[in-house]
PDB file of C-alpha atoms in Angstrom:
ATOM      1  CA  ILE A   1      -2.741   7.855   0.552  1.00  0.00           C
ATOM      2  CA  GLY A   2      -2.330   4.492  -1.146  1.00  0.00           C
ATOM      3  CA  LYS A   3      -4.712   3.096   1.512  1.00  0.00           C
ATOM      4  CA  ILE A   4      -7.648   5.071   0.145  1.00  0.00           C
ATOM      5  CA  PRO A   5      -9.795   2.829  -2.078  1.00  0.00           C
ATOM      6  CA  SER A   6     -10.975   5.704  -4.261  1.00  0.00           C
ATOM      7  CA  LEU A   7      -9.760   9.235  -4.786  1.00  0.00           C
ATOM      8  CA  THR A   8     -13.090  10.439  -6.100  1.00  0.00           C
ATOM      9  CA  GLY A   9     -15.318  13.049  -4.518  1.00  0.00           C
ATOM     10  CA  ASN A  10     -14.269  15.863  -2.212  1.00  0.00           C
ATOM     11  CA  ILE A  11     -11.012  15.336  -0.348  1.00  0.00           C
ATOM     12  CA  LEU A  12      -9.891  17.133   2.818  1.00  0.00           C
ATOM     13  CA  VAL A  13      -6.193  17.105   3.668  1.00  0.00           C
ATOM     14  CA  ILE A  14      -5.375  18.097   7.245  1.00  0.00           C
ATOM     15  CA  ALA A  15      -2.064  19.715   8.175  1.00  0.00           C
ATOM     16  CA  ASN A  16       0.230  17.926   5.718  1.00  0.00           C
ATOM     17  CA  LEU A  17       1.053  19.722   2.479  1.00  0.00           C
ATOM     18  CA  GLU A  18       2.976  16.657   1.232  1.00  0.00           C
ATOM     19  CA  PHE A  19      -0.344  14.801   0.949  1.00  0.00           C
ATOM     20  CA  VAL A  20      -1.628  17.605  -1.294  1.00  0.00           C
ATOM     21  CA  TYR A  21       1.407  17.201  -3.572  1.00  0.00           C
ATOM     22  CA  VAL A  22       0.819  13.430  -3.787  1.00  0.00           C
ATOM     23  CA  LEU A  23      -2.841  13.899  -4.705  1.00  0.00           C
ATOM     24  CA  LEU A  24      -1.974  16.413  -7.410  1.00  0.00           C
ATOM     25  CA  ARG A  25       0.722  14.082  -8.822  1.00  0.00           C
ATOM     26  CA  ARG A  26      -1.898  11.295  -8.931  1.00  0.00           C
ATOM     27  CA  GLY A  27      -4.070  13.467 -11.132  1.00  0.00           C
ATOM     28  CA  VAL A  28      -6.640  14.612  -8.578  1.00  0.00           C
ATOM     29  CA  PRO A  29      -7.796  18.074  -9.676  1.00  0.00           C
ATOM     30  CA  GLY A  30      -7.126  20.883  -7.207  1.00  0.00           C
ATOM     31  CA  ALA A  31     -10.829  21.756  -7.475  1.00  0.00           C
ATOM     32  CA  ARG A  32     -11.667  18.563  -5.494  1.00  0.00           C
ATOM     33  CA  ILE A  33      -9.048  19.097  -2.785  1.00  0.00           C
ATOM     34  CA  SER A  34      -9.537  21.125   0.383  1.00  0.00           C
ATOM     35  CA  PHE A  35      -6.640  21.826   2.731  1.00  0.00           C
ATOM     36  CA  ALA A  36      -6.836  22.696   6.434  1.00  0.00           C
ATOM     37  CA  THR A  37      -3.836  24.108   8.279  1.00  0.00           C
ATOM     38  CA  PRO A  38      -2.958  26.401  11.169  1.00  0.00           C
ATOM     39  CA  ASN A  39       0.084  27.590   9.196  1.00  0.00           C
ATOM     40  CA  ASP A  40      -0.143  30.768   7.067  1.00  0.00           C
ATOM     41  CA  SER A  41       2.742  29.868   4.752  1.00  0.00           C
ATOM     42  CA  LYS A  42       1.302  26.393   4.018  1.00  0.00           C
ATOM     43  CA  ALA A  43      -2.061  28.025   3.326  1.00  0.00           C
ATOM     44  CA  ARG A  44      -0.442  30.377   0.796  1.00  0.00           C
ATOM     45  CA  VAL A  45       1.309  27.470  -0.934  1.00  0.00           C
ATOM     46  CA  ALA A  46      -1.985  25.542  -1.169  1.00  0.00           C
ATOM     47  CA  VAL A  47      -3.668  28.565  -2.758  1.00  0.00           C
ATOM     48  CA  ALA A  48      -0.776  28.892  -5.232  1.00  0.00           C
ATOM     49  CA  LEU A  49      -1.200  25.198  -6.122  1.00  0.00           C
ATOM     50  CA  GLY A  50      -4.816  25.836  -7.088  1.00  0.00           C
ATOM     51  CA  ILE A  51      -6.439  24.045  -4.172  1.00  0.00           C
ATOM     52  CA  ALA A  52     -10.195  24.732  -4.178  1.00  0.00           C
ATOM     53  CA  ARG A  53     -10.658  25.584  -0.520  1.00  0.00           C
ATOM     54  CA  VAL A  54      -8.054  26.416   2.087  1.00  0.00           C
ATOM     55  CA  TYR A  55      -9.195  26.515   5.694  1.00  0.00           C
ATOM     56  CA  LYS A  56      -7.361  27.913   8.687  1.00  0.00           C
ATOM     57  CA  TYR A  57      -7.834  26.565  12.200  1.00  0.00           C
ATOM     58  CA  ASN A  58      -6.255  27.413  15.528  1.00  0.00           C
ATOM     59  CA  ASN A  59      -5.649  24.405  17.764  1.00  0.00           C
ATOM     60  CA  VAL A  60      -7.949  21.665  16.465  1.00  0.00           C
ATOM     61  CA  ILE A  61     -10.068  21.763  13.329  1.00  0.00           C
ATOM     62  CA  THR A  62     -13.837  22.052  13.806  1.00  0.00           C
ATOM     63  CA  LYS A  63     -16.880  21.623  11.557  1.00  0.00           C
ATOM     64  CA  GLU A  64     -17.228  25.396  11.559  1.00  0.00           C
ATOM     65  CA  ASP A  65     -13.664  25.789  10.247  1.00  0.00           C
ATOM     66  CA  VAL A  66     -14.689  23.964   7.056  1.00  0.00           C
ATOM     67  CA  ASP A  67     -18.039  25.726   6.717  1.00  0.00           C
ATOM     68  CA  GLY A  68     -19.933  22.579   7.744  1.00  0.00           C
ATOM     69  CA  MET A  69     -18.825  20.672   4.623  1.00  0.00           C
ATOM     70  CA  LYS A  70     -18.724  16.879   4.499  1.00  0.00           C
ATOM     71  CA  PHE A  71     -15.978  15.051   2.616  1.00  0.00           C
ATOM     72  CA  ASP A  72     -15.676  11.704   0.847  1.00  0.00           C
ATOM     73  CA  VAL A  73     -12.047  11.386   1.948  1.00  0.00           C
ATOM     74  CA  VAL A  74     -10.243  12.921   4.922  1.00  0.00           C
ATOM     75  CA  VAL A  75      -6.503  12.344   5.214  1.00  0.00           C
ATOM     76  CA  GLY A  76      -4.059  13.908   7.635  1.00  0.00           C
ATOM     77  CA  ASN A  77      -1.037  13.929   9.868  1.00  0.00           C
ATOM     78  CA  PRO A  78      -2.205  16.085  12.773  1.00  0.00           C
ATOM     79  CA  PRO A  79      -0.080  17.455  15.628  1.00  0.00           C
ATOM     80  CA  TYR A  80       0.861  14.921  18.292  1.00  0.00           C
ATOM     81  CA  LYS A  81       1.355  17.162  21.327  1.00  0.00           C
ATOM     82  CA  ARG A  82      -1.053  16.659  24.238  1.00  0.00           C
ATOM     83  CA  ASN A  83      -2.723  13.829  22.296  1.00  0.00           C
ATOM     84  CA  LEU A  84      -4.337  16.365  19.929  1.00  0.00           C
ATOM     85  CA  HIS A  85      -4.175  13.707  17.207  1.00  0.00           C
ATOM     86  CA  LEU A  86      -6.978  11.875  19.020  1.00  0.00           C
ATOM     87  CA  ASP A  87      -9.213  14.942  18.756  1.00  0.00           C
ATOM     88  CA  PHE A  88      -8.411  15.111  15.045  1.00  0.00           C
ATOM     89  CA  LEU A  89      -9.435  11.461  14.615  1.00  0.00           C
ATOM     90  CA  LYS A  90     -12.926  12.027  15.953  1.00  0.00           C
ATOM     91  CA  ILE A  91     -13.408  15.370  14.214  1.00  0.00           C
ATOM     92  CA  SER A  92     -12.185  13.897  10.912  1.00  0.00           C
ATOM     93  CA  HIS A  93     -14.854  11.235  11.286  1.00  0.00           C
ATOM     94  CA  GLU A  94     -17.522  13.905  11.827  1.00  0.00           C
ATOM     95  CA  LEU A  95     -16.416  15.549   8.562  1.00  0.00           C
ATOM     96  CA  LEU A  96     -16.932  12.353   6.523  1.00  0.00           C
ATOM     97  CA  THR A  97     -19.940  11.500   4.408  1.00  0.00           C
ATOM     98  CA  ASP A  98     -21.643   8.223   5.404  1.00  0.00           C
ATOM     99  CA  ASN A  99     -19.677   6.328   2.749  1.00  0.00           C
ATOM    100  CA  GLY A 100     -16.516   8.340   3.318  1.00  0.00           C
ATOM    101  CA  VAL A 101     -13.064   7.048   4.256  1.00  0.00           C
ATOM    102  CA  GLY A 102     -10.569   8.647   6.615  1.00  0.00           C
ATOM    103  CA  ILE A 103      -6.865   7.996   7.087  1.00  0.00           C
ATOM    104  CA  ILE A 104      -4.825   9.580   9.862  1.00  0.00           C
ATOM    105  CA  ILE A 105      -1.147   8.870  10.563  1.00  0.00           C
ATOM    106  CA  HIS A 106      -0.123   9.370  14.190  1.00  0.00           C
ATOM    107  CA  PRO A 107       1.627   7.726  17.187  1.00  0.00           C
ATOM    108  CA  GLY A 108       0.351   4.208  17.924  1.00  0.00           C
ATOM    109  CA  SER A 109       0.844   4.189  21.675  1.00  0.00           C
ATOM    110  CA  TRP A 110      -2.848   4.911  22.401  1.00  0.00           C
ATOM    111  CA  VAL A 111      -3.812   1.709  20.556  1.00  0.00           C
ATOM    112  CA  LEU A 112      -1.179  -0.529  22.119  1.00  0.00           C
ATOM    113  CA  ASN A 113      -1.322   0.674  25.711  1.00  0.00           C
ATOM    114  CA  GLU A 114      -4.330   1.093  27.906  1.00  0.00           C
ATOM    115  CA  VAL A 115      -3.586   4.113  30.072  1.00  0.00           C
ATOM    116  CA  PRO A 116      -5.773   4.289  33.168  1.00  0.00           C
ATOM    117  CA  GLY A 117      -7.187   7.706  33.993  1.00  0.00           C
ATOM    118  CA  LEU A 118      -6.781   9.300  30.575  1.00  0.00           C
ATOM    119  CA  ASP A 119     -10.344   9.911  29.420  1.00  0.00           C
ATOM    120  CA  LYS A 120      -9.241  11.143  25.989  1.00  0.00           C
ATOM    121  CA  ILE A 121      -7.514   7.827  25.257  1.00  0.00           C
ATOM    122  CA  LYS A 122     -10.414   5.815  26.679  1.00  0.00           C
ATOM    123  CA  ASP A 123     -12.879   7.767  24.510  1.00  0.00           C
ATOM    124  CA  ALA A 124     -10.685   7.326  21.413  1.00  0.00           C
ATOM    125  CA  ARG A 125     -10.473   3.576  22.008  1.00  0.00           C
ATOM    126  CA  GLU A 126     -14.270   3.334  22.317  1.00  0.00           C
ATOM    127  CA  TRP A 127     -14.647   5.363  19.117  1.00  0.00           C
ATOM    128  CA  ALA A 128     -12.132   3.105  17.336  1.00  0.00           C
ATOM    129  CA  ASN A 129     -14.146   0.013  18.221  1.00  0.00           C
ATOM    130  CA  LYS A 130     -17.061   1.487  16.261  1.00  0.00           C
ATOM    131  CA  TYR A 131     -15.451   3.114  13.221  1.00  0.00           C
ATOM    132  CA  VAL A 132     -11.876   1.946  12.603  1.00  0.00           C
ATOM    133  CA  THR A 133     -11.518  -0.639   9.850  1.00  0.00           C
ATOM    134  CA  GLU A 134      -7.718  -0.942   9.877  1.00  0.00           C
ATOM    135  CA  PHE A 135      -4.655  -0.164  11.957  1.00  0.00           C
ATOM    136  CA  GLU A 136      -1.295  -0.402  10.211  1.00  0.00           C
ATOM    137  CA  PHE A 137       1.657  -0.166  12.584  1.00  0.00           C
ATOM    138  CA  ARG A 138       5.028   0.894  11.196  1.00  0.00           C
ATOM    139  CA  PRO A 139       8.350   1.879  12.735  1.00  0.00           C
ATOM    140  CA  SER A 140       8.314   5.677  12.970  1.00  0.00           C
ATOM    141  CA  VAL A 141      11.632   5.848  11.147  1.00  0.00           C
ATOM    142  CA  ASP A 142       9.928   4.315   8.056  1.00  0.00           C
ATOM    143  CA  CYS A 143       7.499   7.240   7.919  1.00  0.00           C
ATOM    144  CA  PHE A 144       9.447  10.206   9.244  1.00  0.00           C
ATOM    145  CA  ASP A 145      13.153   9.334   9.096  1.00  0.00           C
ATOM    146  CA  VAL A 146      13.260   9.780  12.858  1.00  0.00           C
ATOM    147  CA  ASP A 147      12.647   7.386  15.758  1.00  0.00           C
ATOM    148  CA  LEU A 148       9.736   8.688  17.855  1.00  0.00           C
ATOM    149  CA  GLY A 149      10.189   5.911  20.406  1.00  0.00           C
ATOM    150  CA  VAL A 150       6.780   4.428  19.554  1.00  0.00           C
ATOM    151  CA  PRO A 151       5.425   2.877  16.391  1.00  0.00           C
ATOM    152  CA  VAL A 152       3.369   5.012  14.059  1.00  0.00           C
ATOM    153  CA  VAL A 153      -0.146   3.855  13.247  1.00  0.00           C
ATOM    154  CA  ILE A 154      -1.985   4.566  10.049  1.00  0.00           C
ATOM    155  CA  THR A 155      -5.596   4.548  11.190  1.00  0.00           C
ATOM    156  CA  LYS A 156      -8.236   3.919   8.533  1.00  0.00           C
ATOM    157  CA  PHE A 157     -11.873   4.561   9.420  1.00  0.00           C
ATOM    158  CA  GLN A 158     -15.206   5.035   7.723  1.00  0.00           C
ATOM    159  CA  GLY A 159     -18.313   7.155   8.100  1.00  0.00           C
ATOM    160  CA  LEU A 160     -20.506   4.200   9.054  1.00  0.00           C
ATOM    161  CA  GLU A 161     -19.878   1.652  11.802  1.00  0.00           C
ATOM    162  CA  ASN A 162     -17.308  -1.078  11.094  1.00  0.00           C
ATOM    163  CA  ALA A 163     -19.417  -4.232  11.717  1.00  0.00           C
ATOM    164  CA  GLY A 164     -17.156  -5.272  14.599  1.00  0.00           C
ATOM    165  CA  LYS A 165     -14.067  -6.059  12.522  1.00  0.00           C
ATOM    166  CA  ILE A 166     -10.710  -4.299  12.633  1.00  0.00           C
ATOM    167  CA  ASN A 167      -7.897  -5.447  10.366  1.00  0.00           C
ATOM    168  CA  VAL A 168      -4.440  -5.108  11.946  1.00  0.00           C
ATOM    169  CA  LEU A 169      -1.188  -4.964   9.968  1.00  0.00           C
ATOM    170  CA  ASP A 170       1.808  -5.030  12.267  1.00  0.00           C
ATOM    171  CA  LYS A 171       4.854  -3.987  10.260  1.00  0.00           C
ATOM    172  CA  ALA A 172       6.558  -2.494  13.309  1.00  0.00           C
ATOM    173  CA  ALA A 173       7.147  -5.600  15.423  1.00  0.00           C
ATOM    174  CA  THR A 174       6.001  -8.935  14.012  1.00  0.00           C
ATOM    175  CA  ASP A 175       5.160  -8.301  10.335  1.00  0.00           C
ATOM    176  CA  THR A 176       1.809 -10.052  10.767  1.00  0.00           C
ATOM    177  CA  GLU A 177      -1.753  -9.412   9.700  1.00  0.00           C
ATOM    178  CA  TYR A 178      -4.812 -10.432  11.688  1.00  0.00           C
ATOM    179  CA  GLU A 179      -8.381  -9.390  12.439  1.00  0.00           C
ATOM    180  CA  VAL A 180      -9.834  -8.427  15.812  1.00  0.00           C
ATOM    181  CA  ALA A 181     -13.302  -7.528  17.048  1.00  0.00           C
ATOM    182  CA  SER A 182     -12.061  -4.740  19.327  1.00  0.00           C
ATOM    183  CA  ILE A 183      -9.028  -2.604  20.038  1.00  0.00           C
ATOM    184  CA  GLU A 184      -8.548  -4.405  23.357  1.00  0.00           C
ATOM    185  CA  ALA A 185      -7.686  -7.618  21.471  1.00  0.00           C
ATOM    186  CA  ILE A 186      -4.718  -5.883  19.796  1.00  0.00           C
ATOM    187  CA  THR A 187      -2.911  -5.401  23.095  1.00  0.00           C
ATOM    188  CA  LYS A 188      -3.469  -9.095  23.910  1.00  0.00           C
ATOM    189  CA  HIS A 189      -2.390 -10.433  20.498  1.00  0.00           C
TER     190      HIS A 189
END
């Protein structure tokens, strides 16, 4: 959440109640926070915390699940199974206002490895070349206290196209920072 330049406007938190707690501790009023979850107990907690809107979704969130709203900030830690996190990336982008900012934390393998034959990964990489402004790679143990076997990536994106520049912070392997014009250059760096 520290990656978000401004915590003003309407904020959508996807799947992770901890992010809601952080926003509230930072003084963001519950009236500006929306929370989307497939989990009934998390939904009840969000309501008890005074969150303005709580949305339920089944497998992957859709525009219809949030009543067609657009958000200034979308932040989440979506499910990883079957590469669902890639669907959440693109849908989160669709939920942003033009000047909005999104941040999703998820496995970084799709960025680092080109996997032939997986259309979902190919599509996500093409999308990233247009909208991602920053990838920050971290050891998974730094974020989750467990080794997932791949680095975690904090993907920052915006509502408008990125002007062909992606900032890369590699805190998982080399502790370097550099800029690339496309996701393909990351795997060659």
